[in-house]
């Protein structure tokens, strides 16, 4: 019997951590990328790689997807919609080997709840264009389940962090800033806890389900930076009022919404126990691992 096969549209930071977890279990992994150099690099690592983007659909989708038992989609929608749905919805509808499909969305679909807690049943009131596209993409994927029985699950991810993409890394490279907007909090999730949640969903599929994936402690971003500075033994950058921070339009847009994201459903329905229930646990673990690695090199 052939081992299960995960096909990933868009092997980014989160999807790669998840794919590596499954590879360690003996899964076959296939993924899309945008360029020939990346394709060659993935192939050298034992990952089947296929070129894909908005202007370049899979060259032979039927052959590329053949034998796929599980699908993960982490390609964001663009101004024209969801490129995977637009180009390969019917290929996926015809894929009879598929047992599970996951679409990675964002908690940004909820918009601004003025700091109130928000669960999966809440109305979606996105405030920006990127978030509105996500809402439409979610609808498209869920419609693929309703109309054709594609086993879709939607995962609304909070702010993702992990080794290589954390406050520790930002402090080290000099990009960390402490911006103060009174009352503002952000929900976060460690990349390893995302991978664990996806794996738990595979073991307990509920077709058409939607899950928030967030940790237990929404927190102002400046507190996270301060904690990272404490671990590294450096002075925190100055606390800047939001109005005086001179943020780019993209950076400022993240402060337009304030919400606390409920994570009860992944715990209750999937049995997920977060390895990193708050940012302190995540940063502590990363710092300890890095310190151990440095000691080993010494």
CSV table of N, CA and C in Angstrom, one decimal, residues 161 166-169 171-172 223-236 278-291:
chain,number,residue,atom,x,y,z
A,161,UNK,N,4.3,33.0,14.3
A,161,UNK,CA,5.7,33.2,14.6
A,161,UNK,C,6.3,31.8,14.8
A,166,UNK,N,10.3,35.6,14.4
A,166,UNK,CA,9.8,35.8,15.8
A,166,UNK,C,10.4,37.2,16.3
A,167,UNK,N,9.9,37.6,17.5
A,167,UNK,CA,10.5,38.8,18.1
A,167,UNK,C,11.9,38.7,18.4
A,168,UNK,N,12.4,37.5,18.7
A,168,UNK,CA,13.9,37.3,18.9
A,168,UNK,C,14.6,37.6,17.6
A,169,UNK,N,14.2,37.1,16.5
A,169,UNK,CA,14.8,37.4,15.2
A,169,UNK,C,14.8,38.9,14.9
A,171,UNK,N,14.5,41.4,17.0
A,171,UNK,CA,15.4,42.2,17.8
A,171,UNK,C,16.9,42.1,17.3
A,172,UNK,N,17.2,40.8,17.0
A,172,UNK,CA,18.6,40.6,16.5
A,172,UNK,C,18.9,41.4,15.3
A,223,UNK,N,4.8,44.4,24.2
A,223,UNK,CA,5.2,43.6,25.4
A,223,UNK,C,6.0,42.4,24.9
A,224,UNK,N,5.7,41.9,23.7
A,224,UNK,CA,6.4,40.7,23.2
A,224,UNK,C,7.8,41.1,22.8
A,225,UNK,N,8.0,42.3,22.3
A,225,UNK,CA,9.3,42.8,22.0
A,225,UNK,C,10.2,43.0,23.2
A,226,UNK,N,9.5,43.5,24.3
A,226,UNK,CA,10.2,43.7,25.5
A,226,UNK,C,10.7,42.4,26.1
A,227,UNK,N,9.8,41.4,26.0
A,227,UNK,CA,10.2,40.1,26.6
A,227,UNK,C,11.4,39.5,25.8
A,228,UNK,N,11.3,39.6,24.5
A,228,UNK,CA,12.4,39.1,23.7
A,228,UNK,C,13.7,39.8,24.0
A,229,UNK,N,13.7,41.1,24.2
A,229,UNK,CA,14.9,41.9,24.6
A,229,UNK,C,15.4,41.4,26.0
A,230,UNK,N,14.5,41.1,26.9
A,230,UNK,CA,14.9,40.6,28.2
A,230,UNK,C,15.7,39.2,28.0
A,231,UNK,N,15.2,38.4,27.2
A,231,UNK,CA,15.9,37.1,27.0
A,231,UNK,C,17.3,37.3,26.4
A,232,UNK,N,17.4,38.3,25.5
A,232,UNK,CA,18.6,38.5,24.8
A,232,UNK,C,19.6,39.4,25.6
A,233,UNK,N,19.0,40.0,26.7
A,233,UNK,CA,19.9,40.9,27.5
A,233,UNK,C,20.2,42.2,26.9
A,234,UNK,N,19.3,42.7,26.1
A,234,UNK,CA,19.5,44.0,25.4
A,234,UNK,C,18.4,45.0,25.9
A,235,UNK,N,18.7,46.3,25.7
A,235,UNK,CA,17.8,47.3,26.1
A,235,UNK,C,16.7,47.4,25.0
A,236,UNK,N,15.4,47.4,25.4
A,236,UNK,CA,14.3,47.5,24.5
A,236,UNK,C,14.3,48.8,23.7
A,278,UNK,N,1.3,30.6,25.1
A,278,UNK,CA,1.5,32.0,25.0
A,278,UNK,C,2.9,32.3,24.4
A,279,UNK,N,3.1,33.6,24.1
A,279,UNK,CA,4.3,34.0,23.4
A,279,UNK,C,5.5,33.7,24.3
A,280,UNK,N,5.4,33.8,25.6
A,280,UNK,CA,6.6,33.5,26.5
A,280,UNK,C,7.1,32.1,26.3
A,281,UNK,N,6.1,31.1,26.3
A,281,UNK,CA,6.5,29.7,26.1
A,281,UNK,C,7.2,29.5,24.7
A,282,UNK,N,6.7,30.2,23.7
A,282,UNK,CA,7.3,30.1,22.4
A,282,UNK,C,8.7,30.7,22.3
A,283,UNK,N,8.8,31.9,22.8
A,283,UNK,CA,10.1,32.5,22.8
A,283,UNK,C,11.1,31.9,23.7
A,284,UNK,N,10.7,31.4,24.9
A,284,UNK,CA,11.6,30.7,25.8
A,284,UNK,C,12.2,29.4,25.1
A,285,UNK,N,11.3,28.7,24.4
A,285,UNK,CA,11.7,27.5,23.8
A,285,UNK,C,12.7,27.8,22.6
A,286,UNK,N,12.4,28.8,21.9
A,286,UNK,CA,13.4,29.2,20.8
A,286,UNK,C,14.7,29.6,21.3
A,287,UNK,N,14.7,30.4,22.4
A,287,UNK,CA,15.9,30.9,23.0
A,287,UNK,C,16.7,29.8,23.5
A,288,UNK,N,16.1,28.8,24.2
A,288,UNK,CA,16.8,27.7,24.8
A,288,UNK,C,17.4,26.8,23.7
A,289,UNK,N,16.7,26.6,22.6
A,289,UNK,CA,17.2,25.8,21.5
A,289,UNK,C,18.4,26.4,20.9
A,290,UNK,N,18.3,27.8,20.7
A,290,UNK,CA,19.4,28.5,20.0
A,290,UNK,C,20.6,28.5,20.9
A,291,UNK,N,20.4,28.7,22.3
A,291,UNK,CA,21.5,28.7,23.2
A,291,UNK,C,22.2,27.3,23.2
